[in-house]
PDB file of C-alpha atoms in Angstrom:
ATOM      1  CA  MET L 749     -22.446   8.991 -12.607  1.00 52.00           C
ATOM      2  CA  HIS L 750     -19.018   8.670 -10.969  1.00 60.00           C
ATOM      3  CA  LEU L 751     -19.790  11.679  -8.748  1.00 66.00           C
ATOM      4  CA  LEU L 752     -23.238  10.522  -7.672  1.00 68.00           C
ATOM      5  CA  PRO L 753     -23.652   9.115  -4.152  1.00 73.00           C
ATOM      6  CA  LYS L 754     -24.313   5.378  -4.142  1.00 65.00           C
ATOM      7  CA  LEU L 755     -27.389   5.858  -1.973  1.00 70.00           C
ATOM      8  CA  VAL L 756     -28.978   8.126  -4.600  1.00 69.00           C
ATOM      9  CA  THR L 757     -28.339   5.570  -7.346  1.00 66.00           C
ATOM     10  CA  LEU L 758     -29.887   2.774  -5.309  1.00 65.00           C
ATOM     11  CA  TRP L 759     -32.904   4.915  -4.474  1.00 66.00           C
ATOM     12  CA  ARG L 760     -33.457   5.745  -8.155  1.00 61.00           C
ATOM     13  CA  ASN L 761     -32.629   2.455  -9.846  1.00 59.00           C
ATOM     14  CA  ARG L 762     -33.359  -0.211  -7.245  1.00 68.00           C
ATOM     15  CA  PRO L 763     -36.241   0.942  -5.052  1.00 68.00           C
ATOM     16  CA  GLU L 764     -37.094  -2.701  -4.367  1.00 65.00           C
ATOM     17  CA  GLU L 765     -34.125  -2.813  -1.975  1.00 66.00           C
ATOM     18  CA  PHE L 766     -35.839  -0.318   0.343  1.00 70.00           C
ATOM     19  CA  THR L 767     -38.411  -2.740   1.743  1.00 77.00           C
ATOM     20  CA  PRO L 768     -39.512  -2.673   5.401  1.00 82.00           C
ATOM     21  CA  ARG L 769     -37.724  -5.996   5.993  1.00 80.00           C
ATOM     22  CA  ARG L 770     -34.485  -4.707   4.481  1.00 78.00           C
ATOM     23  CA  MET L 771     -34.744  -1.413   6.330  1.00 80.00           C
ATOM     24  CA  LEU L 772     -35.203  -3.278   9.631  1.00 83.00           C
ATOM     25  CA  LYS L 773     -31.974  -5.177   8.976  1.00 80.00           C
ATOM     26  CA  ASP L 774     -30.210  -1.915   8.164  1.00 81.00           C
ATOM     27  CA  VAL L 775     -31.464  -0.326  11.382  1.00 83.00           C
ATOM     28  CA  THR L 776     -30.224  -3.326  13.358  1.00 80.00           C
ATOM     29  CA  SER L 777     -26.833  -3.113  11.662  1.00 80.00           C
ATOM     30  CA  GLY L 778     -26.737   0.605  12.376  1.00 84.00           C
ATOM     31  CA  LEU L 779     -27.333  -0.005  16.077  1.00 82.00           C
ATOM     32  CA  VAL L 780     -24.456  -2.498  16.161  1.00 78.00           C
ATOM     33  CA  VAL L 781     -22.165   0.002  14.425  1.00 84.00           C
ATOM     34  CA  ALA L 782     -23.212   2.708  16.888  1.00 85.00           C
ATOM     35  CA  CYS L 783     -22.452   0.412  19.824  1.00 78.00           C
ATOM     36  CA  VAL L 784     -18.973  -0.242  18.447  1.00 77.00           C
ATOM     37  CA  ALA L 785     -18.365   3.412  17.537  1.00 84.00           C
ATOM     38  CA  LEU L 786     -19.243   4.716  21.019  1.00 81.00           C
ATOM     39  CA  PRO L 787     -16.302   3.273  22.981  1.00 79.00           C
ATOM     40  CA  LEU L 788     -13.992   3.313  19.956  1.00 82.00           C
ATOM     41  CA  SER L 789     -14.443   7.007  19.175  1.00 90.00           C
ATOM     42  CA  ILE L 790     -13.951   7.923  22.834  1.00 87.00           C
ATOM     43  CA  ALA L 791     -10.778   5.827  23.045  1.00 83.00           C
ATOM     44  CA  LEU L 792      -9.354   7.320  19.843  1.00 88.00           C
ATOM     45  CA  ALA L 793     -10.075  10.852  21.026  1.00 91.00           C
ATOM     46  CA  ILE L 794      -8.311  10.246  24.341  1.00 86.00           C
ATOM     47  CA  ALA L 795      -5.332   8.642  22.577  1.00 83.00           C
ATOM     48  CA  SER L 796      -5.165  11.665  20.256  1.00 88.00           C
ATOM     49  CA  GLY L 797      -4.844  14.025  23.196  1.00 87.00           C
ATOM     50  CA  VAL L 798      -8.315  15.602  23.093  1.00 91.00           C
ATOM     51  CA  THR L 799     -11.451  15.271  25.200  1.00 89.00           C
ATOM     52  CA  PRO L 800     -13.854  12.337  24.636  1.00 89.00           C
ATOM     53  CA  GLU L 801     -16.673  14.397  23.111  1.00 90.00           C
ATOM     54  CA  LYS L 802     -14.428  15.306  20.162  1.00 93.00           C
ATOM     55  CA  GLY L 803     -14.386  11.658  19.145  1.00 93.00           C
ATOM     56  CA  LEU L 804     -18.146  11.322  19.547  1.00 92.00           C
ATOM     57  CA  LEU L 805     -18.754  14.432  17.434  1.00 93.00           C
ATOM     58  CA  THR L 806     -16.518  13.059  14.691  1.00 95.00           C
ATOM     59  CA  ALA L 807     -18.259   9.688  14.678  1.00 94.00           C
ATOM     60  CA  ILE L 808     -21.685  11.329  14.422  1.00 93.00           C
ATOM     61  CA  VAL L 809     -20.948  14.013  11.827  1.00 94.00           C
ATOM     62  CA  ALA L 810     -18.500  12.115   9.619  1.00 94.00           C
ATOM     63  CA  GLY L 811     -20.342   8.818   9.961  1.00 92.00           C
ATOM     64  CA  PHE L 812     -23.566  10.385   8.703  1.00 92.00           C
ATOM     65  CA  LEU L 813     -22.031  12.315   5.798  1.00 93.00           C
ATOM     66  CA  ILE L 814     -19.778   9.546   4.473  1.00 91.00           C
ATOM     67  CA  SER L 815     -22.696   7.100   4.467  1.00 88.00           C
ATOM     68  CA  LEU L 816     -25.034   9.656   2.877  1.00 87.00           C
ATOM     69  CA  LEU L 817     -22.705  10.966   0.172  1.00 88.00           C
ATOM     70  CA  GLY L 818     -20.145   8.179  -0.267  1.00 86.00           C
ATOM     71  CA  GLY L 819     -19.483   5.962  -3.255  1.00 83.00           C
ATOM     72  CA  SER L 820     -19.680   2.706  -1.303  1.00 83.00           C
ATOM     73  CA  ARG L 821     -22.756   0.875  -0.095  1.00 81.00           C
ATOM     74  CA  VAL L 822     -21.242  -0.218   3.199  1.00 82.00           C
ATOM     75  CA  GLN L 823     -18.538   2.317   4.111  1.00 86.00           C
ATOM     76  CA  ILE L 824     -18.579   3.577   7.705  1.00 88.00           C
ATOM     77  CA  GLY L 825     -16.894   6.872   8.545  1.00 91.00           C
ATOM     78  CA  GLY L 826     -15.367   8.291  11.685  1.00 92.00           C
ATOM     79  CA  PRO L 827     -12.085   8.706  13.567  1.00 93.00           C
ATOM     80  CA  THR L 828      -9.581   5.893  13.043  1.00 88.00           C
ATOM     81  CA  GLY L 829      -6.468   4.603  14.756  1.00 82.00           C
ATOM     82  CA  ALA L 830      -4.265   5.579  11.816  1.00 81.00           C
ATOM     83  CA  PHE L 831      -4.830   9.261  12.628  1.00 88.00           C
ATOM     84  CA  VAL L 832      -3.967   9.116  16.325  1.00 87.00           C
ATOM     85  CA  VAL L 833      -0.218   9.673  16.052  1.00 85.00           C
ATOM     86  CA  ILE L 834      -0.632  12.365  13.391  1.00 90.00           C
ATOM     87  CA  VAL L 835      -3.378  14.200  15.289  1.00 92.00           C
ATOM     88  CA  TYR L 836      -1.407  14.078  18.528  1.00 89.00           C
ATOM     89  CA  GLY L 837       1.655  15.529  16.815  1.00 89.00           C
ATOM     90  CA  ILE L 838      -0.307  18.338  15.156  1.00 94.00           C
ATOM     91  CA  ILE L 839      -1.952  19.302  18.442  1.00 93.00           C
ATOM     92  CA  GLN L 840       1.415  19.353  20.201  1.00 89.00           C
ATOM     93  CA  GLU L 841       2.854  21.668  17.557  1.00 92.00           C
ATOM     94  CA  PHE L 842      -0.084  23.852  16.510  1.00 94.00           C
ATOM     95  CA  GLY L 843      -2.748  23.365  19.182  1.00 93.00           C
ATOM     96  CA  LEU L 844      -6.367  22.277  18.733  1.00 93.00           C
ATOM     97  CA  SER L 845      -7.162  25.306  16.565  1.00 94.00           C
ATOM     98  CA  GLY L 846      -4.325  24.322  14.237  1.00 95.00           C
ATOM     99  CA  LEU L 847      -5.650  20.771  14.001  1.00 96.00           C
ATOM    100  CA  LEU L 848      -9.152  21.980  13.121  1.00 96.00           C
ATOM    101  CA  THR L 849      -7.797  24.304  10.436  1.00 96.00           C
ATOM    102  CA  ALA L 850      -5.597  21.540   9.003  1.00 96.00           C
ATOM    103  CA  THR L 851      -8.595  19.179   8.953  1.00 97.00           C
ATOM    104  CA  LEU L 852     -10.673  21.816   7.167  1.00 97.00           C
ATOM    105  CA  MET L 853      -7.938  22.276   4.555  1.00 97.00           C
ATOM    106  CA  ALA L 854      -7.577  18.502   4.172  1.00 97.00           C
ATOM    107  CA  GLY L 855     -11.298  18.208   3.508  1.00 96.00           C
ATOM    108  CA  ILE L 856     -11.045  20.765   0.716  1.00 96.00           C
ATOM    109  CA  PHE L 857      -8.069  18.912  -0.785  1.00 96.00           C
ATOM    110  CA  LEU L 858      -9.999  15.639  -0.691  1.00 95.00           C
ATOM    111  CA  MET L 859     -12.991  17.174  -2.446  1.00 94.00           C
ATOM    112  CA  LEU L 860     -10.716  18.569  -5.154  1.00 94.00           C
ATOM    113  CA  MET L 861      -9.042  15.171  -5.533  1.00 92.00           C
ATOM    114  CA  GLY L 862     -12.424  13.579  -6.074  1.00 90.00           C
ATOM    115  CA  LEU L 863     -13.660  16.263  -8.476  1.00 90.00           C
ATOM    116  CA  PHE L 864     -10.484  15.944 -10.564  1.00 89.00           C
ATOM    117  CA  LYS L 865     -10.810  12.140 -10.505  1.00 86.00           C
ATOM    118  CA  PHE L 866      -7.667  11.334  -8.568  1.00 85.00           C
ATOM    119  CA  GLY L 867      -9.328   8.270  -7.063  1.00 81.00           C
ATOM    120  CA  ALA L 868      -8.010   5.966  -9.752  1.00 78.00           C
ATOM    121  CA  PHE L 869      -4.433   7.175  -9.210  1.00 78.00           C
ATOM    122  CA  ILE L 870      -4.478   6.698  -5.447  1.00 67.00           C
ATOM    123  CA  LYS L 871      -5.442   3.063  -5.888  1.00 64.00           C
ATOM    124  CA  PHE L 872      -2.143   2.400  -7.702  1.00 77.00           C
ATOM    125  CA  ILE L 873       0.003   3.165  -4.651  1.00 73.00           C
ATOM    126  CA  PRO L 874       1.886  -0.071  -3.769  1.00 79.00           C
ATOM    127  CA  TYR L 875       0.161  -2.067  -1.064  1.00 72.00           C
ATOM    128  CA  PRO L 876       3.409  -2.690   0.904  1.00 81.00           C
ATOM    129  CA  VAL L 877       3.754   1.080   1.259  1.00 75.00           C
ATOM    130  CA  THR L 878       0.347   1.406   2.887  1.00 70.00           C
ATOM    131  CA  THR L 879       0.781  -1.674   5.092  1.00 75.00           C
ATOM    132  CA  GLY L 880       4.205  -0.496   6.220  1.00 79.00           C
ATOM    133  CA  PHE L 881       2.795   2.935   6.955  1.00 73.00           C
ATOM    134  CA  THR L 882      -0.165   1.665   8.956  1.00 72.00           C
ATOM    135  CA  SER L 883       1.965  -0.961  10.736  1.00 80.00           C
ATOM    136  CA  GLY L 884       4.363   1.752  11.834  1.00 80.00           C
ATOM    137  CA  ILE L 885       1.467   3.817  13.124  1.00 74.00           C
ATOM    138  CA  ALA L 886       0.159   0.767  15.006  1.00 80.00           C
ATOM    139  CA  VAL L 887       3.514   0.261  16.750  1.00 86.00           C
ATOM    140  CA  VAL L 888       3.757   3.922  17.726  1.00 80.00           C
ATOM    141  CA  LEU L 889       0.122   3.955  18.888  1.00 79.00           C
ATOM    142  CA  PHE L 890       0.737   0.848  20.995  1.00 87.00           C
ATOM    143  CA  SER L 891       3.723   2.503  22.636  1.00 88.00           C
ATOM    144  CA  THR L 892       1.708   5.588  23.563  1.00 83.00           C
ATOM    145  CA  GLN L 893      -0.873   3.519  25.461  1.00 86.00           C
ATOM    146  CA  ILE L 894       1.506   1.647  27.786  1.00 92.00           C
ATOM    147  CA  ASN L 895       1.489   4.467  30.350  1.00 90.00           C
ATOM    148  CA  ASP L 896      -2.291   4.257  30.804  1.00 88.00           C
ATOM    149  CA  PHE L 897      -2.447   0.465  30.373  1.00 92.00           C
ATOM    150  CA  LEU L 898      -0.064  -0.036  33.300  1.00 94.00           C
ATOM    151  CA  GLY L 899      -1.452   2.883  35.301  1.00 91.00           C
ATOM    152  CA  LEU L 900       1.982   4.483  35.621  1.00 90.00           C
ATOM    153  CA  ASN L 901       0.643   8.065  35.639  1.00 88.00           C
ATOM    154  CA  LEU L 902       3.849   9.362  34.085  1.00 88.00           C
ATOM    155  CA  THR L 903       4.099  12.936  32.828  1.00 83.00           C
ATOM    156  CA  ASN L 904       6.472  14.562  30.352  1.00 83.00           C
ATOM    157  CA  ILE L 905       6.931  11.300  28.448  1.00 84.00           C
ATOM    158  CA  PRO L 906       9.543  11.651  25.666  1.00 83.00           C
ATOM    159  CA  SER L 907       8.261  11.634  22.099  1.00 75.00           C
ATOM    160  CA  ASP L 908      11.224   9.535  20.929  1.00 82.00           C
ATOM    161  CA  PHE L 909      10.210   5.868  20.637  1.00 86.00           C
ATOM    162  CA  PHE L 910      13.230   4.335  22.408  1.00 91.00           C
ATOM    163  CA  ALA L 911      13.402   7.021  25.080  1.00 91.00           C
ATOM    164  CA  LYS L 912       9.712   6.427  25.779  1.00 90.00           C
ATOM    165  CA  TRP L 913      10.223   2.685  26.329  1.00 94.00           C
ATOM    166  CA  ASN L 914      13.304   3.313  28.426  1.00 94.00           C
ATOM    167  CA  MET L 915      11.174   5.500  30.699  1.00 95.00           C
ATOM    168  CA  TYR L 916       8.515   2.777  30.931  1.00 95.00           C
ATOM    169  CA  PHE L 917      11.061   0.129  31.939  1.00 95.00           C
ATOM    170  CA  HIS L 918      12.530   2.342  34.643  1.00 94.00           C
ATOM    171  CA  HIS L 919       9.081   2.887  36.200  1.00 94.00           C
ATOM    172  CA  LEU L 920       7.653  -0.642  36.029  1.00 94.00           C
ATOM    173  CA  SER L 921       7.690  -0.782  39.824  1.00 93.00           C
ATOM    174  CA  ALA L 922       4.991   1.923  39.815  1.00 93.00           C
ATOM    175  CA  THR L 923       2.539  -0.302  37.930  1.00 94.00           C
ATOM    176  CA  ASN L 924      -1.035  -0.079  39.205  1.00 94.00           C
ATOM    177  CA  TRP L 925      -2.007  -3.756  39.247  1.00 95.00           C
ATOM    178  CA  GLU L 926      -5.726  -3.040  39.388  1.00 94.00           C
ATOM    179  CA  THR L 927      -5.444  -0.905  36.251  1.00 94.00           C
ATOM    180  CA  LEU L 928      -3.408  -3.608  34.511  1.00 95.00           C
ATOM    181  CA  ALA L 929      -5.955  -6.281  35.462  1.00 95.00           C
ATOM    182  CA  ILE L 930      -8.840  -4.230  34.052  1.00 95.00           C
ATOM    183  CA  GLY L 931      -6.851  -3.558  30.891  1.00 94.00           C
ATOM    184  CA  LEU L 932      -6.113  -7.265  30.397  1.00 96.00           C
ATOM    185  CA  LEU L 933      -9.751  -8.172  31.087  1.00 96.00           C
ATOM    186  CA  THR L 934     -10.906  -5.628  28.514  1.00 93.00           C
ATOM    187  CA  LEU L 935      -8.414  -6.897  25.954  1.00 93.00           C
ATOM    188  CA  GLY L 936      -9.390 -10.511  26.576  1.00 95.00           C
ATOM    189  CA  ILE L 937     -13.104  -9.836  26.119  1.00 93.00           C
ATOM    190  CA  ILE L 938     -12.527  -7.915  22.885  1.00 90.00           C
ATOM    191  CA  ILE L 939     -10.404 -10.760  21.473  1.00 92.00           C
ATOM    192  CA  PHE L 940     -12.299 -13.843  22.641  1.00 93.00           C
ATOM    193  CA  TRP L 941     -15.944 -12.719  22.869  1.00 91.00           C
ATOM    194  CA  PRO L 942     -16.544 -12.736  19.063  1.00 87.00           C
ATOM    195  CA  LYS L 943     -15.283 -16.338  18.856  1.00 88.00           C
ATOM    196  CA  LYS L 944     -18.330 -17.539  20.795  1.00 86.00           C
ATOM    197  CA  TRP L 945     -20.950 -14.813  20.538  1.00 83.00           C
ATOM    198  CA  LYS L 946     -21.245 -12.496  17.549  1.00 77.00           C
ATOM    199  CA  ALA L 947     -24.615 -10.887  18.204  1.00 74.00           C
ATOM    200  CA  LEU L 948     -23.070  -8.229  20.455  1.00 77.00           C
ATOM    201  CA  PRO L 949     -19.753  -6.538  19.621  1.00 79.00           C
ATOM    202  CA  GLY L 950     -16.923  -7.430  21.974  1.00 83.00           C
ATOM    203  CA  SER L 951     -15.940  -3.813  22.554  1.00 79.00           C
ATOM    204  CA  LEU L 952     -19.411  -2.971  23.870  1.00 80.00           C
ATOM    205  CA  VAL L 953     -19.477  -6.042  26.119  1.00 87.00           C
ATOM    206  CA  ALA L 954     -16.009  -5.180  27.434  1.00 89.00           C
ATOM    207  CA  LEU L 955     -17.104  -1.617  28.154  1.00 85.00           C
ATOM    208  CA  ILE L 956     -20.143  -2.750  30.145  1.00 89.00           C
ATOM    209  CA  ILE L 957     -18.481  -5.574  32.081  1.00 93.00           C
ATOM    210  CA  THR L 958     -15.324  -3.711  33.073  1.00 93.00           C
ATOM    211  CA  THR L 959     -17.276  -0.600  34.060  1.00 91.00           C
ATOM    212  CA  LEU L 960     -19.457  -2.697  36.362  1.00 94.00           C
ATOM    213  CA  VAL L 961     -16.409  -4.470  37.817  1.00 95.00           C
ATOM    214  CA  VAL L 962     -14.683  -1.164  38.590  1.00 93.00           C
ATOM    215  CA  LYS L 963     -17.886   0.288  40.031  1.00 91.00           C
ATOM    216  CA  PHE L 964     -18.869  -2.528  42.370  1.00 94.00           C
ATOM    217  CA  ALA L 965     -15.359  -3.696  43.291  1.00 92.00           C
ATOM    218  CA  ARG L 966     -14.388  -0.087  44.041  1.00 91.00           C
ATOM    219  CA  LEU L 967     -11.107  -0.450  42.187  1.00 91.00           C
ATOM    220  CA  ASP L 968      -8.545   2.324  42.300  1.00 87.00           C
ATOM    221  CA  VAL L 969      -8.343   3.038  38.567  1.00 89.00           C
ATOM    222  CA  ALA L 970      -8.595   6.225  36.544  1.00 84.00           C
ATOM    223  CA  THR L 971     -11.904   6.929  34.789  1.00 82.00           C
ATOM    224  CA  ILE L 972     -12.887   9.337  32.044  1.00 77.00           C
ATOM    225  CA  THR L 973     -14.439  11.645  34.642  1.00 77.00           C
ATOM    226  CA  SER L 974     -11.422  11.592  36.962  1.00 77.00           C
ATOM    227  CA  THR L 975      -9.084  12.278  34.045  1.00 75.00           C
ATOM    228  CA  PHE L 976     -11.069  14.721  31.902  1.00 71.00           C
ATOM    229  CA  GLY L 977     -13.928  15.839  34.107  1.00 70.00           C
ATOM    230  CA  SER L 978     -17.545  15.481  32.998  1.00 69.00           C
ATOM    231  CA  VAL L 979     -18.095  15.067  29.269  1.00 71.00           C
ATOM    232  CA  ASP L 980     -19.376  18.299  27.736  1.00 72.00           C
ATOM    233  CA  SER L 981     -22.909  17.647  26.445  1.00 72.00           C
ATOM    234  CA  THR L 982     -23.508  21.196  25.203  1.00 76.00           C
ATOM    235  CA  LEU L 983     -25.071  21.355  21.746  1.00 74.00           C
ATOM    236  CA  VAL L 984     -22.342  22.354  19.301  1.00 81.00           C
ATOM    237  CA  TRP L 985     -23.005  24.643  16.338  1.00 86.00           C
ATOM    238  CA  PRO L 986     -20.672  24.783  13.331  1.00 87.00           C
ATOM    239  CA  HIS L 987     -18.117  27.575  13.439  1.00 89.00           C
ATOM    240  CA  MET L 988     -14.785  28.451  11.867  1.00 90.00           C
ATOM    241  CA  PRO L 989     -11.834  27.136  13.900  1.00 87.00           C
ATOM    242  CA  GLY L 990     -10.151  30.544  13.900  1.00 81.00           C
ATOM    243  CA  GLU L 991      -8.807  33.243  11.651  1.00 82.00           C
ATOM    244  CA  ILE L 992      -7.367  31.659   8.519  1.00 87.00           C
ATOM    245  CA  THR L 993      -4.634  33.726   6.919  1.00 90.00           C
ATOM    246  CA  LEU L 994      -2.158  33.028   4.139  1.00 92.00           C
ATOM    247  CA  ALA L 995       0.534  32.508   6.774  1.00 92.00           C
ATOM    248  CA  THR L 996      -1.680  29.987   8.582  1.00 92.00           C
ATOM    249  CA  ILE L 997      -2.343  28.073   5.367  1.00 93.00           C
ATOM    250  CA  LYS L 998       1.361  27.952   4.544  1.00 94.00           C
ATOM    251  CA  LYS L 999       2.234  26.781   8.054  1.00 95.00           C
ATOM    252  CA  LEU L1000      -0.404  24.030   8.116  1.00 96.00           C
ATOM    253  CA  LEU L1001      -0.038  22.891   4.500  1.00 96.00           C
ATOM    254  CA  PRO L1002       2.191  19.851   5.241  1.00 96.00           C
ATOM    255  CA  ALA L1003      -0.099  18.696   8.056  1.00 96.00           C
ATOM    256  CA  SER L1004      -3.255  19.119   5.966  1.00 96.00           C
ATOM    257  CA  LEU L1005      -1.748  17.247   3.008  1.00 96.00           C
ATOM    258  CA  THR L1006      -0.752  14.408   5.336  1.00 94.00           C
ATOM    259  CA  ILE L1007      -4.306  14.179   6.664  1.00 95.00           C
ATOM    260  CA  ALA L1008      -5.783  14.300   3.154  1.00 95.00           C
ATOM    261  CA  PHE L1009      -3.399  11.656   1.808  1.00 91.00           C
ATOM    262  CA  LEU L1010      -3.960   9.274   4.712  1.00 90.00           C
ATOM    263  CA  ALA L1011      -7.737   9.782   4.712  1.00 93.00           C
ATOM    264  CA  GLY L1012      -7.935   9.160   0.966  1.00 91.00           C
ATOM    265  CA  ILE L1013      -5.750   6.049   1.083  1.00 87.00           C
ATOM    266  CA  GLU L1014      -7.499   4.468   4.049  1.00 86.00           C
ATOM    267  CA  SER L1015     -10.964   5.247   2.722  1.00 89.00           C
ATOM    268  CA  LEU L1016     -10.322   3.767  -0.726  1.00 87.00           C
ATOM    269  CA  LEU L1017      -8.500   0.706   0.604  1.00 82.00           C
ATOM    270  CA  SER L1018     -11.388   0.046   2.951  1.00 82.00           C
ATOM    271  CA  ALA L1019     -13.858   0.452   0.091  1.00 83.00           C
ATOM    272  CA  VAL L1020     -11.899  -2.036  -2.040  1.00 80.00           C
ATOM    273  CA  VAL L1021     -11.958  -4.598   0.774  1.00 77.00           C
ATOM    274  CA  ALA L1022     -15.695  -4.026   1.209  1.00 78.00           C
ATOM    275  CA  ASP L1023     -16.214  -4.548  -2.536  1.00 79.00           C
ATOM    276  CA  GLY L1024     -14.739  -8.019  -2.227  1.00 76.00           C
ATOM    277  CA  MET L1025     -17.049  -8.843   0.675  1.00 74.00           C
ATOM    278  CA  ILE L1026     -20.304  -7.765  -0.988  1.00 78.00           C
ATOM    279  CA  GLY L1027     -19.452  -8.342  -4.655  1.00 79.00           C
ATOM    280  CA  LYS L1028     -20.081  -4.715  -5.646  1.00 80.00           C
ATOM    281  CA  LYS L1029     -17.987  -1.835  -7.000  1.00 81.00           C
ATOM    282  CA  HIS L1030     -17.537   1.468  -5.227  1.00 81.00           C
ATOM    283  CA  ARG L1031     -17.057   4.901  -6.819  1.00 84.00           C
ATOM    284  CA  SER L1032     -13.639   6.035  -5.708  1.00 86.00           C
ATOM    285  CA  ASN L1033     -13.978   9.684  -6.729  1.00 88.00           C
ATOM    286  CA  MET L1034     -17.315  10.103  -4.977  1.00 89.00           C
ATOM    287  CA  GLU L1035     -15.817   8.437  -1.920  1.00 90.00           C
ATOM    288  CA  LEU L1036     -13.057  11.057  -1.878  1.00 92.00           C
ATOM    289  CA  VAL L1037     -15.582  13.880  -2.208  1.00 91.00           C
ATOM    290  CA  ALA L1038     -17.696  12.472   0.626  1.00 92.00           C
ATOM    291  CA  THR L1039     -14.635  12.064   2.849  1.00 95.00           C
ATOM    292  CA  GLY L1040     -13.692  15.653   2.071  1.00 95.00           C
ATOM    293  CA  VAL L1041     -17.145  16.962   2.962  1.00 94.00           C
ATOM    294  CA  ALA L1042     -17.075  14.920   6.182  1.00 96.00           C
ATOM    295  CA  ASN L1043     -13.714  16.383   7.216  1.00 97.00           C
ATOM    296  CA  VAL L1044     -14.825  19.948   6.514  1.00 96.00           C
ATOM    297  CA  ALA L1045     -17.968  19.378   8.578  1.00 96.00           C
ATOM    298  CA  SER L1046     -16.029  17.652  11.363  1.00 96.00           C
ATOM    299  CA  ALA L1047     -13.634  20.607  11.580  1.00 96.00           C
ATOM    300  CA  LEU L1048     -16.516  23.098  11.711  1.00 95.00           C
ATOM    301  CA  PHE L1049     -18.084  21.142  14.578  1.00 94.00           C
ATOM    302  CA  GLY L1050     -14.760  20.928  16.421  1.00 93.00           C
ATOM    303  CA  GLY L1051     -14.120  17.253  15.668  1.00 94.00           C
ATOM    304  CA  LEU L1052     -11.167  15.182  14.477  1.00 95.00           C
ATOM    305  CA  PRO L1053     -10.010  14.087  11.013  1.00 96.00           C
ATOM    306  CA  ALA L1054     -12.169  11.269   9.693  1.00 95.00           C
ATOM    307  CA  THR L1055     -12.127   8.636   7.005  1.00 93.00           C
ATOM    308  CA  GLY L1056     -14.012   5.561   5.883  1.00 87.00           C
ATOM    309  CA  ALA L1057     -13.219   2.261   7.535  1.00 78.00           C
TER     310      ALA L1057
END
């Protein structure tokens, strides 16, 4: 029972929940999630140092599999902000192929963790450890976005935190004020829109409004097309990321374990929070297995590491 997807259990034991009225609400909720995931997955992919379609692929593949196979009724899967710094570092050291292989290995580790019922042990990790870890990632992630937020167009930015900020301060005179204004407008909409209107997600509203402002005001700001070229819409088929040898596995083992650990922690913490909101219990081991399957699939489709959120 502990390794049975929650959706299967509901379908077998509580078919009354699958009424047309309930399904309509679920479809509506799914559309809202998709609207939020669209700009978010693109932004996370860009921040990770890859092209936008990698984020979209991850949101589609991992989102579907974690919902289908997961141990929570309401868990949503995809790329998350906690992975950005880690993914960026892996790509810098091992390239995109190395990231995909590490993600594939992490998915296998997660499935093994679930099969051997490690879910209960992961939940005992002290909460301050996880909050400190994610807070540190948030600070580093924030620091990596200042260049684009101010429109500085700097290259060869140091990886060291203090050296990075020192470089920013010495180039403040190069700030693109139009870019900064659009960034502040976007941030303001995301923060304040939900306080008045909750029917539409703030991130989607911000995406639409700021895009229209840039278009019709002819502002001199970078766009996804000007930075990355047109988004590749070619249909992607699953394939191995490259030749996997014993030397490759040994080299990528630390990176893959980091991905697996972070994905497992974030997924289970998110599931626990969701339990408190809906008054239900998730299956931690099945959640780990589903997250593992999602990461294997994401790697085969050329996507990013994924977890529940």
